[in-house]
GROMACS .gro file of C-alpha atoms in nm:
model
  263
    1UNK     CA    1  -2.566   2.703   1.056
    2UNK     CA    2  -2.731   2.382   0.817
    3UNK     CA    3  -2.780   2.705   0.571
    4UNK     CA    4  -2.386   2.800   0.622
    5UNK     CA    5  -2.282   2.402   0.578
    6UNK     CA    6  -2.533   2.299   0.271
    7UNK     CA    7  -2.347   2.599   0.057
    8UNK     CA    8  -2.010   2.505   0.166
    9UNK     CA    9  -2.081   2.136   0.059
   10UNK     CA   10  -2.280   2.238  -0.295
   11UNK     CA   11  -1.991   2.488  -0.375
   12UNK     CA   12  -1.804   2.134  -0.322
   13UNK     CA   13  -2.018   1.930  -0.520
   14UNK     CA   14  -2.018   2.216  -0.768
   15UNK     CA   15  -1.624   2.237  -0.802
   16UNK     CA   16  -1.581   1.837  -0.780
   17UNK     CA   17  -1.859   1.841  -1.096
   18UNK     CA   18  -1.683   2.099  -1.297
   19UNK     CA   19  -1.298   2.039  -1.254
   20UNK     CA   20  -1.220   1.696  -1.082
   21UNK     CA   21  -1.042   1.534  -0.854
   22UNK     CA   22  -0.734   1.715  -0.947
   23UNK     CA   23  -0.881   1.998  -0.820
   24UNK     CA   24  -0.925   1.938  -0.464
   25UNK     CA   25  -0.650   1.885  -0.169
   26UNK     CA   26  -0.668   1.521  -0.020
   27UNK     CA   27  -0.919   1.684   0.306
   28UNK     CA   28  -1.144   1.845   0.060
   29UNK     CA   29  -1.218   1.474  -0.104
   30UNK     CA   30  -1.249   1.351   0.236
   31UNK     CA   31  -1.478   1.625   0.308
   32UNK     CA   32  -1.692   1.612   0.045
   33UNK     CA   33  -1.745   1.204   0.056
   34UNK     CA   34  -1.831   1.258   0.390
   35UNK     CA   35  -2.096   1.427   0.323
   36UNK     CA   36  -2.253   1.202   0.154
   37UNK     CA   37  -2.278   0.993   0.437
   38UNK     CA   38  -2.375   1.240   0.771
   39UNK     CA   39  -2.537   1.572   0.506
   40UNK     CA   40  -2.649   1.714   0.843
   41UNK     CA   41  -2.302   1.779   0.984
   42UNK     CA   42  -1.973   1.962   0.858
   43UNK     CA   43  -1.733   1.721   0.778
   44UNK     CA   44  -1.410   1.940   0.732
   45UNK     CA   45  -1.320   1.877   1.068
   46UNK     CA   46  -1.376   1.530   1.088
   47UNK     CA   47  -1.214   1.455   0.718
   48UNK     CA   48  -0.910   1.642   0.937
   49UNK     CA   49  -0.923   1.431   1.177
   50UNK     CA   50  -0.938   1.117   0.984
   51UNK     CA   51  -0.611   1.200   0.823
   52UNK     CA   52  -0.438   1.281   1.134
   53UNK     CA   53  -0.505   0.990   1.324
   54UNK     CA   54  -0.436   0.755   0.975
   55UNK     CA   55  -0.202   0.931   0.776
   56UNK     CA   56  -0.314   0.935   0.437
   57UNK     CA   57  -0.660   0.859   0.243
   58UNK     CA   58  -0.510   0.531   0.163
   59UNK     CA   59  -0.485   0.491   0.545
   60UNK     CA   60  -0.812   0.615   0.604
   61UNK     CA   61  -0.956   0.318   0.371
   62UNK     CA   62  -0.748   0.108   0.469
   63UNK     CA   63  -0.817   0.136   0.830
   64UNK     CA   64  -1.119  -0.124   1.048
   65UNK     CA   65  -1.460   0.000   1.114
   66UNK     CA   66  -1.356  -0.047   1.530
   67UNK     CA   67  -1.050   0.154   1.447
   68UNK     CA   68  -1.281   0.473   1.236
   69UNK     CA   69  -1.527   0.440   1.472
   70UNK     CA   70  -1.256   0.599   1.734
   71UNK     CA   71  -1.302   0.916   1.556
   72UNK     CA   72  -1.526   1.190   1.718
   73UNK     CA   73  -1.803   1.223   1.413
   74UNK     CA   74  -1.794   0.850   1.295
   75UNK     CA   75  -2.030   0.653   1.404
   76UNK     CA   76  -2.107   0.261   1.315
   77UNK     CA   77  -2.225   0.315   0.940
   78UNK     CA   78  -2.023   0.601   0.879
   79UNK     CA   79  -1.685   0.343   0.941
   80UNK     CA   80  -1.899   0.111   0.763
   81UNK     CA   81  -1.918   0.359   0.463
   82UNK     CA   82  -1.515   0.415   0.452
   83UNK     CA   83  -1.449   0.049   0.497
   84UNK     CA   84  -1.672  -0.084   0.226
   85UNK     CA   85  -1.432   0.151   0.012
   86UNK     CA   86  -1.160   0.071   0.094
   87UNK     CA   87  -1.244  -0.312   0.008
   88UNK     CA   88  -1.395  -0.236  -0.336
   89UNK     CA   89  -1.084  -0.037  -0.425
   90UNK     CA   90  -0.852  -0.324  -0.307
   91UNK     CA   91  -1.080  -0.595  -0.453
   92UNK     CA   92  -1.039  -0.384  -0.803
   93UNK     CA   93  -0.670  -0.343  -0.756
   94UNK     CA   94  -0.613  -0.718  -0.682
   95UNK     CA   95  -0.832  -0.826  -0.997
   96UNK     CA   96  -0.585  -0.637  -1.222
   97UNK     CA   97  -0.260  -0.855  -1.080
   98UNK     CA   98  -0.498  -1.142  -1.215
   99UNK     CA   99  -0.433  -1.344  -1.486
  100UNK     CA  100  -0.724  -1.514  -1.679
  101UNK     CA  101  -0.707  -1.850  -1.450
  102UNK     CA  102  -0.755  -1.645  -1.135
  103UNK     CA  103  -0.350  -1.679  -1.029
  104UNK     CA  104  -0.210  -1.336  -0.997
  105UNK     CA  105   0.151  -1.261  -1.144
  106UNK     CA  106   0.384  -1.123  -1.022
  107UNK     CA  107   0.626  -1.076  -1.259
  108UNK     CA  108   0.810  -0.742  -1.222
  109UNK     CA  109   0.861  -0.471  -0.945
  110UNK     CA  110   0.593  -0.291  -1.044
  111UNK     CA  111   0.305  -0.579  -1.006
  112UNK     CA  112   0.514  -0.717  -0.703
  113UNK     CA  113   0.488  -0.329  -0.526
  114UNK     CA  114   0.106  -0.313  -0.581
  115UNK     CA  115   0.024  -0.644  -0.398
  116UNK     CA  116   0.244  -0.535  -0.119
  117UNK     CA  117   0.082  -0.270  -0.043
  118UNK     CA  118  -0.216  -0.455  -0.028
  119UNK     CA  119  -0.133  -0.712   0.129
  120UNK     CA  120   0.033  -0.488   0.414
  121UNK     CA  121  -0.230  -0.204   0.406
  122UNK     CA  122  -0.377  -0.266   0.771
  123UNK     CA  123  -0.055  -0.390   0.927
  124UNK     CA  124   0.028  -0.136   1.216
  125UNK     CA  125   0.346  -0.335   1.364
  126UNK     CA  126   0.610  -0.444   1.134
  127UNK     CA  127   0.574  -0.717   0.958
  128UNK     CA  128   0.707  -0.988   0.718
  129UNK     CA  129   0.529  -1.194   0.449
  130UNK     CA  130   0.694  -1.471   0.212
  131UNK     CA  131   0.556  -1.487  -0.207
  132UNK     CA  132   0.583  -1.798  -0.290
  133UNK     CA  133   0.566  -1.878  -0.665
  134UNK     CA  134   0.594  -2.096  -0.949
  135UNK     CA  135   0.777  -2.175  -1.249
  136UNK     CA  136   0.535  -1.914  -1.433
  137UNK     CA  137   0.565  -1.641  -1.141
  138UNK     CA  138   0.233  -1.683  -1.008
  139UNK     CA  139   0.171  -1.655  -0.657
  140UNK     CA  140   0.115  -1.974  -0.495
  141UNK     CA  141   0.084  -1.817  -0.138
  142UNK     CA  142   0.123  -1.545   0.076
  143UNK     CA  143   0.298  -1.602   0.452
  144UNK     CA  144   0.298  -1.363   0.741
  145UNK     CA  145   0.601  -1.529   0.859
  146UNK     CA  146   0.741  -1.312   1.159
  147UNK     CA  147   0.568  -0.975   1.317
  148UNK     CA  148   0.741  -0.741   1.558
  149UNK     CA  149   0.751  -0.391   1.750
  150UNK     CA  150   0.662  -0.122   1.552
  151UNK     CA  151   1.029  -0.066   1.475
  152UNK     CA  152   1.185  -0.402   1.495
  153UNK     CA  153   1.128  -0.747   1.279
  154UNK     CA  154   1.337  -1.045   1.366
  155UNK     CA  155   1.354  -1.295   1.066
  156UNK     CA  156   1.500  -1.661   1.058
  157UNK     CA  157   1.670  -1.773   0.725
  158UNK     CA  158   1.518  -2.126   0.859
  159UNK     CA  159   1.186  -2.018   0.848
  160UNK     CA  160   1.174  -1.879   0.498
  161UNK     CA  161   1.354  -2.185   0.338
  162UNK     CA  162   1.094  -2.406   0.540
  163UNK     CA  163   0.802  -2.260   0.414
  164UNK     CA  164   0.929  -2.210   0.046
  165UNK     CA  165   0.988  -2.606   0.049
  166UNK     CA  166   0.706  -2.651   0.187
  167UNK     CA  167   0.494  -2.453  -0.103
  168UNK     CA  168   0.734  -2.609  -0.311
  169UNK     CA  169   0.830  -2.268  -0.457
  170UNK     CA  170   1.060  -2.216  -0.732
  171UNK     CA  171   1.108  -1.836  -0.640
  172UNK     CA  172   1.041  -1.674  -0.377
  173UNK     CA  173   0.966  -1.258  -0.273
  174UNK     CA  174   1.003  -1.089   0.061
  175UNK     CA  175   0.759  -0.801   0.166
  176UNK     CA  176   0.803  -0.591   0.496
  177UNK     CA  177   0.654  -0.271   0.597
  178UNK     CA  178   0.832   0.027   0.780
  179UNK     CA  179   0.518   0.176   1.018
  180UNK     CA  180   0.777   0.492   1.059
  181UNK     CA  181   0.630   0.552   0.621
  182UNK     CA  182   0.953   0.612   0.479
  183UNK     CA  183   1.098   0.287   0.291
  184UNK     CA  184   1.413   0.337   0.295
  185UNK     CA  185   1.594   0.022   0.357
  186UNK     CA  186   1.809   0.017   0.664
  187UNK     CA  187   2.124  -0.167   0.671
  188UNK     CA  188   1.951  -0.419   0.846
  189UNK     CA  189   1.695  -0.471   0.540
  190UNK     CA  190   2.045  -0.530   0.329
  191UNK     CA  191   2.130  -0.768   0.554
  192UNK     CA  192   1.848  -0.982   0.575
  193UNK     CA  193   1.807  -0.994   0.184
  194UNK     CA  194   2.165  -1.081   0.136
  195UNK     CA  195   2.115  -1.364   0.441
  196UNK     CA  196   1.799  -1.491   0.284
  197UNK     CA  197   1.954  -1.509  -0.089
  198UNK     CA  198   2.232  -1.707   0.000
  199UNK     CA  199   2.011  -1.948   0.209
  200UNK     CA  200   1.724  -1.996  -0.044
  201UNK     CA  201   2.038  -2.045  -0.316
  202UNK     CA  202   2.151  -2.350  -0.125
  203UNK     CA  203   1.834  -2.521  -0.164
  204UNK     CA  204   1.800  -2.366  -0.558
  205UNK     CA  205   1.530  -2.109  -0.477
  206UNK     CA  206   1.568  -1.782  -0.605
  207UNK     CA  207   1.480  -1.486  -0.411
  208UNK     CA  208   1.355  -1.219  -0.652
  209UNK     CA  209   1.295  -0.905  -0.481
  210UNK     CA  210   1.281  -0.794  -0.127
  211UNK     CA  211   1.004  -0.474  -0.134
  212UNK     CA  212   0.991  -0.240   0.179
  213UNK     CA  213   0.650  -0.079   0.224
  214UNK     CA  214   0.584   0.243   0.340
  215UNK     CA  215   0.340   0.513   0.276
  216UNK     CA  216   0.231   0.517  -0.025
  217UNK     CA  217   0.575   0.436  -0.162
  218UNK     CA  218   0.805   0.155  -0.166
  219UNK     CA  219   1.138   0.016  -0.241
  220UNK     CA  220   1.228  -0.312  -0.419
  221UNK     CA  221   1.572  -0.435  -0.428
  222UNK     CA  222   1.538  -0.571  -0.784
  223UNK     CA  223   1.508  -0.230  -0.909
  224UNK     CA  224   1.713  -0.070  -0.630
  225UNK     CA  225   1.439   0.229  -0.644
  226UNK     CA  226   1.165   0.393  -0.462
  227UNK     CA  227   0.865   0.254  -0.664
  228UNK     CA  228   0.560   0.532  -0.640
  229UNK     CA  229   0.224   0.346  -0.768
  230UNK     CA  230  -0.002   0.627  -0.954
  231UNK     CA  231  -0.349   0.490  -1.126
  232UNK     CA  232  -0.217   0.278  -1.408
  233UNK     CA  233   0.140   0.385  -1.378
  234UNK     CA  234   0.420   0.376  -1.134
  235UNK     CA  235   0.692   0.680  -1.050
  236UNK     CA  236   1.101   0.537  -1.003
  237UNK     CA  237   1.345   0.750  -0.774
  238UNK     CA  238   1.670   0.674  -0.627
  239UNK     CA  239   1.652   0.671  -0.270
  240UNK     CA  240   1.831   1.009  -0.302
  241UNK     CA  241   1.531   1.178  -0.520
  242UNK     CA  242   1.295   1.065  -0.268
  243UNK     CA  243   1.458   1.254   0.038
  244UNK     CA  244   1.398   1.520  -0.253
  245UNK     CA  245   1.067   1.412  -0.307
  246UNK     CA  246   0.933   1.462   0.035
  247UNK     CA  247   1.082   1.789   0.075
  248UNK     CA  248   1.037   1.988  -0.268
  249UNK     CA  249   0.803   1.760  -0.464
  250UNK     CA  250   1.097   1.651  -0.738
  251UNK     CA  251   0.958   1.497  -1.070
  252UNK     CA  252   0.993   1.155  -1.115
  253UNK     CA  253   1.263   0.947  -1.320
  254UNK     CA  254   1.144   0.672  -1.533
  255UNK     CA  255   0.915   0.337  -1.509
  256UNK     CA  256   0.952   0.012  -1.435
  257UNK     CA  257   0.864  -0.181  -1.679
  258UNK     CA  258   1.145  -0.476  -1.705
  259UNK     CA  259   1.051  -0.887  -1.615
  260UNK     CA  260   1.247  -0.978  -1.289
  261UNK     CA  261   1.621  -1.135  -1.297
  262UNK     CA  262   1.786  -1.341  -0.973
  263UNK     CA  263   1.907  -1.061  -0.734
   0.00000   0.00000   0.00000
């Protein structure tokens, strides 16, 4: 059987060497790294079960040690392996927000969408952070300010204009998650962003975007699109195209690329 598994794995190593990423389904990555870490046990199923239980490789990196660890095939270095990824890849993608002095800027949808996810990557319930930022649109803080059911968020127009005071913020960005994956707003998401731009505007804060996260996709308000991070670039559907999206794999529009106005 070690004969049967060390040829499935070098045929792996053989394919990943010759052709790439590209050329291997998100399990087959998951299997293959894997192997890296426990070579004296097959790994498809367990790269299977990673996925199930977390979604999505992002989810899988993004995930605790305690939490991999409740995986049958992961033990304590193993989860130890997958986490210390996951932070090096967010630690990377956080440096490139960065401006020389440090401050990261968040300028546009596009940079605004990256940090979110970040920033939201382990939250399991829904939750709600406040960007505060300057003059110059760099952040000055980050604020879980409210965190409910998996499926519910209550949010207190009080609350945000305390805090943005407070960080004495000339702008201000909401960030939420949807657990469910899919970011498309509810009616209830209009609602609060309306709610919370006519409160900050009575104090003469501007509320800049409102970005739902999901799963590996998100929506912003500025841009009134599903935002789709990819490497160095970032996909732009309608909310319409991405119901097509999930279902048929539809190409992508366009790319946000444009500085942020008052919404």
């Amino acid at each position: 059987m070690e004969n049967l598994h060390g040829g499935h794995r070098e045929r792996l190593r053989r394919r990943y060497q010759e052709h790439g990423a590209d050329a291997f389904s998100d399990h087959e990555l998951l299997e293959l790294l894997l192997a890296y870490a426990i070579p004296r046990r097959d790994t498809n199923e367990t790269a299977h079960l990673l996925l199930r239980q977390f979604g999505s490789l992002a989810g899988v990196f993004a995930a605790p040690a305690e939490q991999l660890e409740t995986v049958d095939g992961i033990g304590p270095q193993t989860a130890q392996y997958l986490n210390l990824i996951g932070s090096m890849h967010s630690r990377m993608a956080l440096r490139r927000l960065m401006q020389r002095n440090g401050r990261i800027l968040l300028n546009t949808p596009n940079r605004t969408a990256r940090y979110a996810a970040l920033l939201l990557q382990q939250e399991r319930n829904e939750t709600m952070y406040l960007l505060c930022l300057n003059a110059q649109r760099t952040l000055i803080s980050a604020k879980r300010i409210s965190s409910g059911s998996i499926a519910e968020l209550t949010v207190y127009p009080r609350v945000i204009i305390e805090q943005a005071l407070l960080q004495r913020a000339h702008s201000v960005i909401l960030v939420h998650n949807h657990p469910s994956g899919d970011p498309t707003p509810s009616q209830a998401d209009a609602d609060t962003t309306e709610a919370m731009r006519t409160a900050l505007s009575s104090v003469q804060i501007a509320l800049l975007d409102h970005i739902v996260v999901g799963d590996g996709y998100l929506y912003s308000f500025s841009a009134q699109a599903i935002l789709h991070p990819i490497g160095e670039s970032i996909e732009v559907l309608s909310v319409g195209d991405y119901g097509i999206r999930r279902r048929e794999q539809s190409p992508a529009l366009a790319v946000v690329m444009e500085e942020y106005h008052n919404i």
